[in-house]
Short mmCIF file of C-alpha atoms and ligand atoms in Angstrom, two decimals:
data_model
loop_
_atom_site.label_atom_id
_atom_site.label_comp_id
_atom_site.label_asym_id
_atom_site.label_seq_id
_atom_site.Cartn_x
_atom_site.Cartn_y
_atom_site.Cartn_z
CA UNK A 1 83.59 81.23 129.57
CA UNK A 2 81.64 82.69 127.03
CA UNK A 3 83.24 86.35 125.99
CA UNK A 4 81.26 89.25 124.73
CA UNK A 5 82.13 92.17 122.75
CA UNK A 6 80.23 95.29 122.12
CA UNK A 7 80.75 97.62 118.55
CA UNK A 8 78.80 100.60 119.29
CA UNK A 9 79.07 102.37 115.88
CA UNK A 10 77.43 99.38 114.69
CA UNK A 11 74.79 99.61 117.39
CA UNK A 12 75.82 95.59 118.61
CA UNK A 13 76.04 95.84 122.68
CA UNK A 14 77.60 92.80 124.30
CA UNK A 15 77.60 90.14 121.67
CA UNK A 16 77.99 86.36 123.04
CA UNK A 17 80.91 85.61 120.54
CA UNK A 18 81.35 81.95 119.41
CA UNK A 19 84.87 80.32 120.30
CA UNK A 20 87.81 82.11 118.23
CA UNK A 21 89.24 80.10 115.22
CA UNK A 22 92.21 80.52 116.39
CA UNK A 23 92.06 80.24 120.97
CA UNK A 24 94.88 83.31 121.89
CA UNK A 25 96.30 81.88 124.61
CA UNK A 26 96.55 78.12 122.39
CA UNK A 27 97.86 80.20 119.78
CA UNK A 28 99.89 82.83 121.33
CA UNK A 29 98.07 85.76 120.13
CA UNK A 30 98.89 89.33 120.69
CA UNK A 31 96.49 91.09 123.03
CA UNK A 32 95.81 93.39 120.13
CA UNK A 33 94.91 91.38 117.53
CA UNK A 34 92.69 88.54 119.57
CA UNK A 35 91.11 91.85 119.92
CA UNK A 36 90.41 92.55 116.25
CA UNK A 37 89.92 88.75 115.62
CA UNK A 38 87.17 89.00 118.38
CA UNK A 39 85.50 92.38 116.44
CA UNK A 40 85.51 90.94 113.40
CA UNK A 41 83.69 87.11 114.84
CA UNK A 42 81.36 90.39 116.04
CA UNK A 43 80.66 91.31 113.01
CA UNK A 44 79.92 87.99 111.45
CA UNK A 45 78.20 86.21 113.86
CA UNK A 46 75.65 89.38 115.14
CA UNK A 47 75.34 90.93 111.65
CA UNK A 48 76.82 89.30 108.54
CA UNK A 49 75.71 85.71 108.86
CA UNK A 50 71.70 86.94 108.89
CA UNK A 51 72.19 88.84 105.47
CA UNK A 52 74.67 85.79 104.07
CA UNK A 53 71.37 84.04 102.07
CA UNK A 54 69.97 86.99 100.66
CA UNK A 55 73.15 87.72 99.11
CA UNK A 56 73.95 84.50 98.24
CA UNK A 57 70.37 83.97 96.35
CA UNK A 58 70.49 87.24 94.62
CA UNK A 59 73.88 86.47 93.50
CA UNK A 60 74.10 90.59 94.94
CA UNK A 61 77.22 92.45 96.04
CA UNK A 62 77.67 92.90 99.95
CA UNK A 63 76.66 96.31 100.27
CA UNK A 64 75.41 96.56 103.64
CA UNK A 65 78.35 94.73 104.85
CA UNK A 66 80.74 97.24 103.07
CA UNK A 67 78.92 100.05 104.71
CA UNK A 68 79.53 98.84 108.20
CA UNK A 69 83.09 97.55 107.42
CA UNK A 70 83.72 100.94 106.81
CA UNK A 71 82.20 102.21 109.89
CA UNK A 72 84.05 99.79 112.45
CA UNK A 73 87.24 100.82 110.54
CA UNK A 74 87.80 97.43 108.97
CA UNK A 75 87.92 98.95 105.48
CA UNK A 76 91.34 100.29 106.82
CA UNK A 77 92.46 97.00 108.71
CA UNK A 78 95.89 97.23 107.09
CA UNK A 79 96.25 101.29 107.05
CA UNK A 80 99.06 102.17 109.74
CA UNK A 81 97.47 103.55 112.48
CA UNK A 82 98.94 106.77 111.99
CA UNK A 83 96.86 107.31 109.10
CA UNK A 84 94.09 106.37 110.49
CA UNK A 85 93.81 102.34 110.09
CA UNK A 86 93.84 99.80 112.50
CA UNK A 87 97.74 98.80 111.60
CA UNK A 88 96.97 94.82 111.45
CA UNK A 89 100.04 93.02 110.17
CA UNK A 90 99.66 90.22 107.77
CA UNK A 91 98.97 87.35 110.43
CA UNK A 92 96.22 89.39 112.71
CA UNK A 93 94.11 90.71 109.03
CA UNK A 94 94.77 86.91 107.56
CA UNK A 95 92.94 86.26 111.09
CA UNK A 96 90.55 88.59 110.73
CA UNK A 97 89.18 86.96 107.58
CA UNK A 98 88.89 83.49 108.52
CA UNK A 99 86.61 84.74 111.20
CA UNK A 100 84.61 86.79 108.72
CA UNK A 101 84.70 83.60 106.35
CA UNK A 102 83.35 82.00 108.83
CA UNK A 103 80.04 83.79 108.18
CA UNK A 104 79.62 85.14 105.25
CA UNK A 105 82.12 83.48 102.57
CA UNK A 106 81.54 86.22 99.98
CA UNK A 107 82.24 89.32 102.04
CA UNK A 108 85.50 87.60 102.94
CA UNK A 109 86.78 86.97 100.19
CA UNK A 110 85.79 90.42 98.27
CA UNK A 111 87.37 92.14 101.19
CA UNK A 112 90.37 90.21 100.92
CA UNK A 113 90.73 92.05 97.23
CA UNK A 114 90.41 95.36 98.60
CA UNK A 115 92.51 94.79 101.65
CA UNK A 116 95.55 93.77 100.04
CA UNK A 117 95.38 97.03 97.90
CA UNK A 118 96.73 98.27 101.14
CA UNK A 119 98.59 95.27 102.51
CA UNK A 120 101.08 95.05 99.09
CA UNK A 121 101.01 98.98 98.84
CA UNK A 122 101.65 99.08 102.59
CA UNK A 123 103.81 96.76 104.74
CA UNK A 124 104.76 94.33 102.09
CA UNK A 125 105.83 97.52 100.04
CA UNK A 126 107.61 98.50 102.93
CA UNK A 127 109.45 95.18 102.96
CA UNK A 128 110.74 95.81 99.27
CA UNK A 129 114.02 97.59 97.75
CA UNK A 130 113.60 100.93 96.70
CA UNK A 131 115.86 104.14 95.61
CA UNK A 132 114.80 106.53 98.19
CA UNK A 133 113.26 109.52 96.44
CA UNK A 134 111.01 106.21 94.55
CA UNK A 135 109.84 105.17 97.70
CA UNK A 136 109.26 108.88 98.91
CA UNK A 137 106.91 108.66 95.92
CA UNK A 138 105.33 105.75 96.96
CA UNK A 139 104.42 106.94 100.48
CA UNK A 140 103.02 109.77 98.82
CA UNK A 141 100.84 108.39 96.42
CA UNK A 142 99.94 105.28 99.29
CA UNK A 143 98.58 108.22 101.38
CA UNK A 144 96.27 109.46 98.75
CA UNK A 145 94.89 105.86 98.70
CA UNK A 146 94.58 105.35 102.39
CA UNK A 147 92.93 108.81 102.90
CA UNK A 148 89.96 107.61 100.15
CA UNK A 149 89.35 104.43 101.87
CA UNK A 150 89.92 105.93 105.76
CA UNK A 151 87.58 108.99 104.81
CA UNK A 152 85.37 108.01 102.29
CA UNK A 153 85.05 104.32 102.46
CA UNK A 154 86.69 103.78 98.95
CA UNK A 155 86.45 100.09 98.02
CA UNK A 156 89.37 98.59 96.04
CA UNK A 157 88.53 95.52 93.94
CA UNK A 158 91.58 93.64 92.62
CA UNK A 159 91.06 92.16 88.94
CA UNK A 160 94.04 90.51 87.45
CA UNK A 161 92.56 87.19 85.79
CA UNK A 162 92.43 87.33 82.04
CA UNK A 163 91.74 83.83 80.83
CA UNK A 164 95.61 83.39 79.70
CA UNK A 165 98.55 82.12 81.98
CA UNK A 166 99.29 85.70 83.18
CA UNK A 167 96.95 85.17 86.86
CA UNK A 168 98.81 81.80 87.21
CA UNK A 169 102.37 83.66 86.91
CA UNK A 170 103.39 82.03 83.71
CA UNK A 171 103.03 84.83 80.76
CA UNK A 172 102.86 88.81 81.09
CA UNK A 173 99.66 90.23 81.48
CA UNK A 174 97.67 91.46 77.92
CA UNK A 175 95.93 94.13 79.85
CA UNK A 176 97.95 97.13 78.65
CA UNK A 177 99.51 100.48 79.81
CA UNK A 178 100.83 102.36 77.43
CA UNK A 179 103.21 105.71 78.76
CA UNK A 180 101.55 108.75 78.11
CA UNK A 181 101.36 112.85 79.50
CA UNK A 182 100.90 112.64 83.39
CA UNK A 183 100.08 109.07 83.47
CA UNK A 184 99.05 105.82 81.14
CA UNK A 185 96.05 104.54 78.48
CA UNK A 186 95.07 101.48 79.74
CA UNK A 187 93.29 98.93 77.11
CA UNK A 188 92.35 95.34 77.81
CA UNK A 189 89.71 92.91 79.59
CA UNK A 190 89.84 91.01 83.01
CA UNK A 191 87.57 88.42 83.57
CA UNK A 192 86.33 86.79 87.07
CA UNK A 193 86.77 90.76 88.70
CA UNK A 194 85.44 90.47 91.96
CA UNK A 195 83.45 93.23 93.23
CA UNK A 196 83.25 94.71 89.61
CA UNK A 197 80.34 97.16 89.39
CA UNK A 198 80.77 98.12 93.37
CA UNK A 199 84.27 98.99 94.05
CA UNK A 200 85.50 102.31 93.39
CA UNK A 201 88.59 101.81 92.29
CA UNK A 202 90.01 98.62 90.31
CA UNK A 203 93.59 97.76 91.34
CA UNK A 204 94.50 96.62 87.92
CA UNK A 205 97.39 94.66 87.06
CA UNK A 206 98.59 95.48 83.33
CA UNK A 207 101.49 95.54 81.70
CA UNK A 208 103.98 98.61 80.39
CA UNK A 209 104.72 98.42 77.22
CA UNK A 210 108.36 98.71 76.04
CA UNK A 211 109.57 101.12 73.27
CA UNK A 212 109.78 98.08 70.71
CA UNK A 213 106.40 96.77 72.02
CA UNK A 214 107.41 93.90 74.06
CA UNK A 215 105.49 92.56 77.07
CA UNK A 216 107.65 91.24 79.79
CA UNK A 217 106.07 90.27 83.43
CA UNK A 218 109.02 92.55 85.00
CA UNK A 219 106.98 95.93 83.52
CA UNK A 220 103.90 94.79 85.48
CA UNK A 221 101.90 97.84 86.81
CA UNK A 222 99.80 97.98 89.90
CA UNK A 223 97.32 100.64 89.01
CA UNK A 224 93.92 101.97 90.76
CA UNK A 225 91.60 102.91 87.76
CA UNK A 226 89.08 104.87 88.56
CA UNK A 227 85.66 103.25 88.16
CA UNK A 228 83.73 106.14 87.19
CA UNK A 229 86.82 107.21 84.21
CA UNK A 230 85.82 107.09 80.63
CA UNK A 231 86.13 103.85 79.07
CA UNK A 232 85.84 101.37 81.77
CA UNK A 233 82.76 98.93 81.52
CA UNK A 234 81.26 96.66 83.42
CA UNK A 235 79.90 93.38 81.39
CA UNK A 236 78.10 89.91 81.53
CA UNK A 237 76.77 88.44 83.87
CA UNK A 238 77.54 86.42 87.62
CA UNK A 239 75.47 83.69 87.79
CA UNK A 240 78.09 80.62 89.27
CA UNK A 241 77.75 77.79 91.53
CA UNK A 242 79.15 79.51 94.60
CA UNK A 243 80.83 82.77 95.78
CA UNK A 244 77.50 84.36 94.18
CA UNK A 245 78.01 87.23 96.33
CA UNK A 246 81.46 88.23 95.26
CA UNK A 247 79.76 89.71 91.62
CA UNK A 248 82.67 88.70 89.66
CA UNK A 249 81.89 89.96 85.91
CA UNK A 250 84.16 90.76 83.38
CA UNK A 251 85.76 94.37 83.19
CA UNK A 252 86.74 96.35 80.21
CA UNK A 253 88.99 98.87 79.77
CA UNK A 254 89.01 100.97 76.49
CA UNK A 255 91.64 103.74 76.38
CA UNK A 256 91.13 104.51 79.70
CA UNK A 257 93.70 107.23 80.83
CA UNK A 258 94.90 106.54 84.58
CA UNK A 259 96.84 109.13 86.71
CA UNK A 260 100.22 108.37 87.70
CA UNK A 261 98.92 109.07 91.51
CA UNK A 262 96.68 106.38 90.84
CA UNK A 263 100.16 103.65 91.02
CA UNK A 264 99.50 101.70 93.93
CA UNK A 265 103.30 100.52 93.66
CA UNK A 266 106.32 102.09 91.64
CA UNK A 267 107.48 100.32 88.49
CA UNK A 268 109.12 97.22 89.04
CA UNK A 269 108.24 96.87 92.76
CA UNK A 270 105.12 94.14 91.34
CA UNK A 271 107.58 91.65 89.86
CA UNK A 272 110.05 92.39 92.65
CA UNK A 273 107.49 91.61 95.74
CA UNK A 274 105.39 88.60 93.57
CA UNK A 275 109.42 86.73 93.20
CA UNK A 276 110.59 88.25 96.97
CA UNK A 277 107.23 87.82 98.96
CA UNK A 278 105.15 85.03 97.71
CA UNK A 279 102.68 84.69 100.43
CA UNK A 280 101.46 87.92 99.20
CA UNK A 281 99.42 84.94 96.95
CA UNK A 282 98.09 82.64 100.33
CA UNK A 283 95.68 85.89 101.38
CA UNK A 284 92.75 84.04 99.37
CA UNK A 285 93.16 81.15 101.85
CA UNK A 286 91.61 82.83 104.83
CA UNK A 287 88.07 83.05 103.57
CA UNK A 288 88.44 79.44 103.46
CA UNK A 289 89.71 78.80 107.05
CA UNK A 290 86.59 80.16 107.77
CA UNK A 291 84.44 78.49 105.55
CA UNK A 292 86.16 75.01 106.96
CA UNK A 293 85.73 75.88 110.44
CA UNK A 294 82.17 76.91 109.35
CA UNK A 295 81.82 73.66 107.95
CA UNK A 296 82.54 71.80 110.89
CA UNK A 297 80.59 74.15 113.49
CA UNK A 298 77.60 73.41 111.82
CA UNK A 299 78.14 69.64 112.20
CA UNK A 300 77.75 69.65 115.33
CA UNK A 301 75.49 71.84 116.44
CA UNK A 302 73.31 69.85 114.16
CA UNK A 303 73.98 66.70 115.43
CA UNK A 304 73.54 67.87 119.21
CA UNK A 305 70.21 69.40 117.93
CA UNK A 306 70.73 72.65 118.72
CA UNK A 307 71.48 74.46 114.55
CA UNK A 308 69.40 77.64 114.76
CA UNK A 309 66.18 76.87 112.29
CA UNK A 310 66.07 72.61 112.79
CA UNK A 311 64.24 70.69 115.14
CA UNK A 312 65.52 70.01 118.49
CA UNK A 313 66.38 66.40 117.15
CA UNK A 314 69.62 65.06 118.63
CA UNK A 315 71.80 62.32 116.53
CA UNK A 316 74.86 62.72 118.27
CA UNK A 317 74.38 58.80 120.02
CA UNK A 318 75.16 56.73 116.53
CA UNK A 319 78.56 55.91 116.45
CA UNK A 320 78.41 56.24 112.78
CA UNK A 321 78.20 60.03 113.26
CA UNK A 322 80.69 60.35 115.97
CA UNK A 323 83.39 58.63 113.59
CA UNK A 324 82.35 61.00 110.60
CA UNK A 325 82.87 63.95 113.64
CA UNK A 326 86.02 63.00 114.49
CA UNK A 327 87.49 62.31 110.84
CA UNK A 328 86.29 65.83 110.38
CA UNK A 329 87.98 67.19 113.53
CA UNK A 330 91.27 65.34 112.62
CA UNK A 331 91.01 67.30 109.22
CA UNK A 332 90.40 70.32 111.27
CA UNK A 333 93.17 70.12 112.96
CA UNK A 334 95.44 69.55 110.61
CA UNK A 335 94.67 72.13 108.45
CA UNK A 336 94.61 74.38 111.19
CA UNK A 337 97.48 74.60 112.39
CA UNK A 338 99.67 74.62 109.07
CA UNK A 339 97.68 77.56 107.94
CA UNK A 340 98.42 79.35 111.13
CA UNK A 341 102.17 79.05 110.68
CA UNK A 342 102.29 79.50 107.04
CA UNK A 343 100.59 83.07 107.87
CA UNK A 344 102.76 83.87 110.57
CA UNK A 345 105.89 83.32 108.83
CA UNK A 346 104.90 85.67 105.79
CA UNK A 347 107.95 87.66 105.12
CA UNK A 348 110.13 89.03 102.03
CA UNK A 349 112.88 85.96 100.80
CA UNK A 350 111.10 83.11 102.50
CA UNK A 351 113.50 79.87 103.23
CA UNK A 352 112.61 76.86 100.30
CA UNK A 353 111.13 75.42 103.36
CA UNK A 354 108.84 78.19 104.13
CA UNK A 355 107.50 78.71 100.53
CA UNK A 356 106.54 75.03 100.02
CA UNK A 357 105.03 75.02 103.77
CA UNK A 358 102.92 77.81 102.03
CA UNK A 359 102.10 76.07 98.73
CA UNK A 360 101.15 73.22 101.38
CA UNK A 361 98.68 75.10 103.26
CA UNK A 362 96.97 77.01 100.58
CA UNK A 363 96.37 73.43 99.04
CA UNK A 364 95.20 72.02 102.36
CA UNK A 365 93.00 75.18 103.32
CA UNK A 366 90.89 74.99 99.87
CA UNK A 367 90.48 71.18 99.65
CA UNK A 368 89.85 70.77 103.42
CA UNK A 369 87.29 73.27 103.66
CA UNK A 370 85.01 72.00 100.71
CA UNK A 371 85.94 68.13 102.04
CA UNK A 372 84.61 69.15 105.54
CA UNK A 373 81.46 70.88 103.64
CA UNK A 374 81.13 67.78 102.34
CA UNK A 375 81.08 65.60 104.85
CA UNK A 376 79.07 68.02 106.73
CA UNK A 377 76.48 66.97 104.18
CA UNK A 378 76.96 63.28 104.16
CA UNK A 379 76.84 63.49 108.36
CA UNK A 380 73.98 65.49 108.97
CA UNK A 381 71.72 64.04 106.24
CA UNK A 382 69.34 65.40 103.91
CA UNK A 383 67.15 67.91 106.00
CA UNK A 384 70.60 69.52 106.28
CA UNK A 385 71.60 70.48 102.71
CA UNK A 386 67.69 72.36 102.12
CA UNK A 387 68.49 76.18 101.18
CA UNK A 388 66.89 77.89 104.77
CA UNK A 389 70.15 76.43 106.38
CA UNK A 390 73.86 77.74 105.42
CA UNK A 391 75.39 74.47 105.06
CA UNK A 392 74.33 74.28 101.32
CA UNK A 393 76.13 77.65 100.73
CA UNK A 394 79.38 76.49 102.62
CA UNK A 395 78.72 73.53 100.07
CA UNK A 396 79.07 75.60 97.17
CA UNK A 397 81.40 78.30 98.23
CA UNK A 398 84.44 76.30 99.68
CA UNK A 399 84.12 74.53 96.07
CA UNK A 400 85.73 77.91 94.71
CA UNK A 401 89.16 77.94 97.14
CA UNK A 402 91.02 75.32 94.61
CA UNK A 403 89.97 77.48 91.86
CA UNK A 404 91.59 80.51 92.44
CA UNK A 405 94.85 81.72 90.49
CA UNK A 406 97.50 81.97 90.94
CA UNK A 407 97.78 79.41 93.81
CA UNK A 408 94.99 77.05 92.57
CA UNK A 409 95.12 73.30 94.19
CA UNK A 410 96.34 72.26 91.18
CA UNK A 411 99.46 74.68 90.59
CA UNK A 412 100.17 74.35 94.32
CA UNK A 413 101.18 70.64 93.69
CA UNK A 414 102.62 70.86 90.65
CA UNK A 415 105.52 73.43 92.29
CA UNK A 416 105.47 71.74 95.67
CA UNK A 417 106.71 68.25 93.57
CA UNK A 418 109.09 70.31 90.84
CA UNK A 419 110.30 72.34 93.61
CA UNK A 420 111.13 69.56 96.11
CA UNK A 421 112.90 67.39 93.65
CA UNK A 422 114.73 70.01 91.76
CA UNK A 423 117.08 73.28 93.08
CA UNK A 424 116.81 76.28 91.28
CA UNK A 425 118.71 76.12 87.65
CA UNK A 426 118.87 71.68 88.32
CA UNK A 427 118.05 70.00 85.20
CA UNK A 428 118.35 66.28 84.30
CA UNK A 429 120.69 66.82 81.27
C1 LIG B 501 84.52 83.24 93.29
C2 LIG B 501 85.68 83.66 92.47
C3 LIG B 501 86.12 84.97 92.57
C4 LIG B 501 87.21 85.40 91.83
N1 LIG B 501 87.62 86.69 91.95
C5 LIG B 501 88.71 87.11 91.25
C6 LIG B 501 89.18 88.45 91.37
O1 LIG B 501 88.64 89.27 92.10
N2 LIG B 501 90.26 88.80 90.65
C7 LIG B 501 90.88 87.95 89.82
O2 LIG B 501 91.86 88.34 89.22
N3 LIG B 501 90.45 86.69 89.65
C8 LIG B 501 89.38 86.25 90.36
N4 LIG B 501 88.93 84.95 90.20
C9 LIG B 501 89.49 84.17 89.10
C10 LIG B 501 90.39 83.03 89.43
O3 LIG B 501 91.58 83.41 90.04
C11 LIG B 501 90.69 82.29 88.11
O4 LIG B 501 91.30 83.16 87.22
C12 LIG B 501 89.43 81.78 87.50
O5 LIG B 501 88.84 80.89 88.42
C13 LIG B 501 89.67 81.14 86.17
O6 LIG B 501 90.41 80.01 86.38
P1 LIG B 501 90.43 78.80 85.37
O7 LIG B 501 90.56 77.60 86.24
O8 LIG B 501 89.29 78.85 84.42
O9 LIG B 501 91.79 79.12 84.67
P2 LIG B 501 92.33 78.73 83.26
O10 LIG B 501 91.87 79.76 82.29
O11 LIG B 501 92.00 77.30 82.98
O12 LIG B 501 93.86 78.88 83.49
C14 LIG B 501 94.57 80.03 83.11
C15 LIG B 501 95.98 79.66 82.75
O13 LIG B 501 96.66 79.31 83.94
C16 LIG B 501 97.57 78.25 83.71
N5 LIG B 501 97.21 77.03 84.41
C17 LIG B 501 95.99 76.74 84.89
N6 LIG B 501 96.04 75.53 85.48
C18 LIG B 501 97.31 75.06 85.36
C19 LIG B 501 97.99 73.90 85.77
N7 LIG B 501 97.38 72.91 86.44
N8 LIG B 501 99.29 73.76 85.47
C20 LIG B 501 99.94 74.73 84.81
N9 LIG B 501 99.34 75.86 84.39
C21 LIG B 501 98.05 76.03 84.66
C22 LIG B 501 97.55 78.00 82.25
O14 LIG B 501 98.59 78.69 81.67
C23 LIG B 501 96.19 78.52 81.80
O15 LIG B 501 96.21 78.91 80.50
C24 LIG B 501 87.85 84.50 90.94
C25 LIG B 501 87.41 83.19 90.86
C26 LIG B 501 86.35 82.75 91.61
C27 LIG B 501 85.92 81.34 91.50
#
């Protein structure tokens, strides 16, 4: 049976939702958030998926999509409900955004930035060791956050990449914060910022310097700079393959002074939850659940003839398609289902087990959705890939998922292998 789900502060009455991702009862969802997973397939499916091209060919920042985000209280999915969010946990927002992915690749994925400036601020801050007059601080300075993005619709973008090893873990970040009256002077450049030029605030990741000058990845600040404050810029241009709508141009930041309110985590509490709470790094993954399941929708739809904007023209009876169906189904399914329990284990001090299991379905989510893209392609044939229909632009964006630091496909594998064969400190001397 076919549910339906009205949002009328978005003016949608009684949508005819497409199956969940992810079936409650198969999947043992709360009431609560099949709920929210059901608002935001809404969302998609009614509204985001008819502006998705446009976007996409203008290579132009999600606007619209923000706007109502804000107004169904999605902006705030994370936000404890006592301040005014929708108090999602890790597993129902991951949830959230595969069904959003699942429409509109771009908005997903720039909304996972700004969500997990509340997520890591929020309940995986919550998870972390503090003295308690620091976190007292912390719950202050959170609240200032939350109130911007509750009230006002503040958008948080979440630039860390630099070109260096820093995004991939490996080397402290060049981006600089140097300790000055009532707050820092931030200098340095991230490349690849999502949302750069829209957001309102840029959760920056930069390092403190020490006395003597040193950089170490344990002084790593979490600061929200200000996008209108003197000295940050906004340069190049976004012209890529896929992910057009994300707007990802390089940021500069020129003696830019920064608030201490504006810490969107105490010092230390960066290094302590990216060691303590790694799948703080599998949010990017979403988007691309979506984009997979996307992927395979489309398939067959097309082949039963029935893809909005093609011919009635069924090619569902050659066997060669049904066996290209059901490899992609069989993908499907195991990506699935390793994604949905590497998201609902997400905790502080994951088990060896747990962490690889999450290194393992990061690696699967990216590569299966742009393998099911492309046999999408191969199945349905060439009136499939033309630009009027949204296969194309599942094409290009689910190329992206391997890309992205610091869990790209490629790091995933090489710490799945070093960290299967070797315990921590075990060396072959
Ligand atoms: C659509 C899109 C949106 C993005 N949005 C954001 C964003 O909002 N914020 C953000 O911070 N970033 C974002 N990124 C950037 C992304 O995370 C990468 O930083 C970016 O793709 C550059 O990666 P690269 O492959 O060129 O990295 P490289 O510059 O090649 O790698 C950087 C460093 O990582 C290490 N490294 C890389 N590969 C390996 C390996 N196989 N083994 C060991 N070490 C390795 C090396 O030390 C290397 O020097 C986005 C990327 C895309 C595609």
């Amino acid at each position: 049976m076919t549910a339906h789900v009205s949002i009328p502060e978005l003016g949608l009455e009684s949508v005819a939702l497409d199956p969940p991702l992810f079936d409650p009862t198969a999947f043992r969802l709360r009431d609560e958030d099949a709920a929210l997973a059901d608002k935001a397939r809404a969302m998609g499916q009614a509204i985001f998926a008819q502006r998705a091209a446009a976007y996409d060919r203008d290579a132009a920042f999600p606007t619209e999509n923000y706007r109502d985000l804000h107004k169904a209280g999605f902006l705030g999915i994370c936000i404890p409900k006592d301040q005014g969010g929708l108090g999602a946990d890790y597993r129902a927002y991951s949830i959230c955004a595969a069904e959003i992915g699942r429409y509109c690749g771009a908005t997903a994925l720039t909304w996972n930035m700004h969500v997990c400036s509340t997520l890591w601020s929020g309940p995986l801050a919550d998870d972390l060791d503090m003295e308690p007059t620091v976190r007292a601080g912390h719950e202050r300075r959170r609240a200032i956050h939350y109130r911007r993005i509750v009230e006002e619709g503040a958008i948080y973008a979440q630039p860390f990449s630099e070109g260096g090893a820093a995004a991939a873990g490996g080397a402290a970040f060049e981006t600089r914060a140097e300790p000055v009256e009532g707050g820092w002077r931030v200098n340095g450049k991230k490349i690849f910022a999502s949302l750069a030029g829209h957001a309102d605030y840029y959760g920056v990741l930069a390092t403190e310097q020490a006395a003597d000058g040193a950089l170490s990845r344990r002084n790593t600040l979490y600061l929200a700079v200000p996008s209108k404050a003197e000295g940050v810029s906004v340069v190049g241009d976004w012209d890529p393959l896929g992910m057009r709508g994300t707007v990802s141009r390089t940021l500069l930041f020129k003696d830019v002074f920064v608030e201490e309110d504006q810490a969107l985590m105490p010092r230390g509490v960066y290094f302590q939850a990216a060691t303590r709470w790694p799948h703080m790094f599998l949010t990017l993954s979403p988007t691309y659940m979506g984009l997979a399941q996307a992927a395979y929708d489309f398939t067959v739809k097309y082949l039963r003839g029935e893809a909005p904007g093609t011919p009635p023209v069924k090619r569902r009876m050659y066997p060669t398609k049904q066996i290209a169906v059901a490899e992609m189904r069989v993908k499907l399914e195991q990506a699935k289902p390793l994604w949905f329990q590497a998201v609902s284990e997400a905790r502080p001090n994951p088990t060896k087990e747990q962490v690889l299991r999450a290194y393992a379905a990061q690696f699967s989510t990216m590569e299966t959705a742009n393998d099911l893209a492309r046999l999408a392609i191969r199945t349905c044939g060439g009136q499939s890939m033309l630009k009027s229909l949204p296969l194309e632009r599942i094409y290009r964006d689910s190329r992206c998922g391997s890309l992205m630091l610091p869990w790209t496909a490629e790091l995933c594998l090489d710490r799945i292998g070093r960290e299967a064969l070797y315990e921590p400190g075990e060396t072959d001397e």
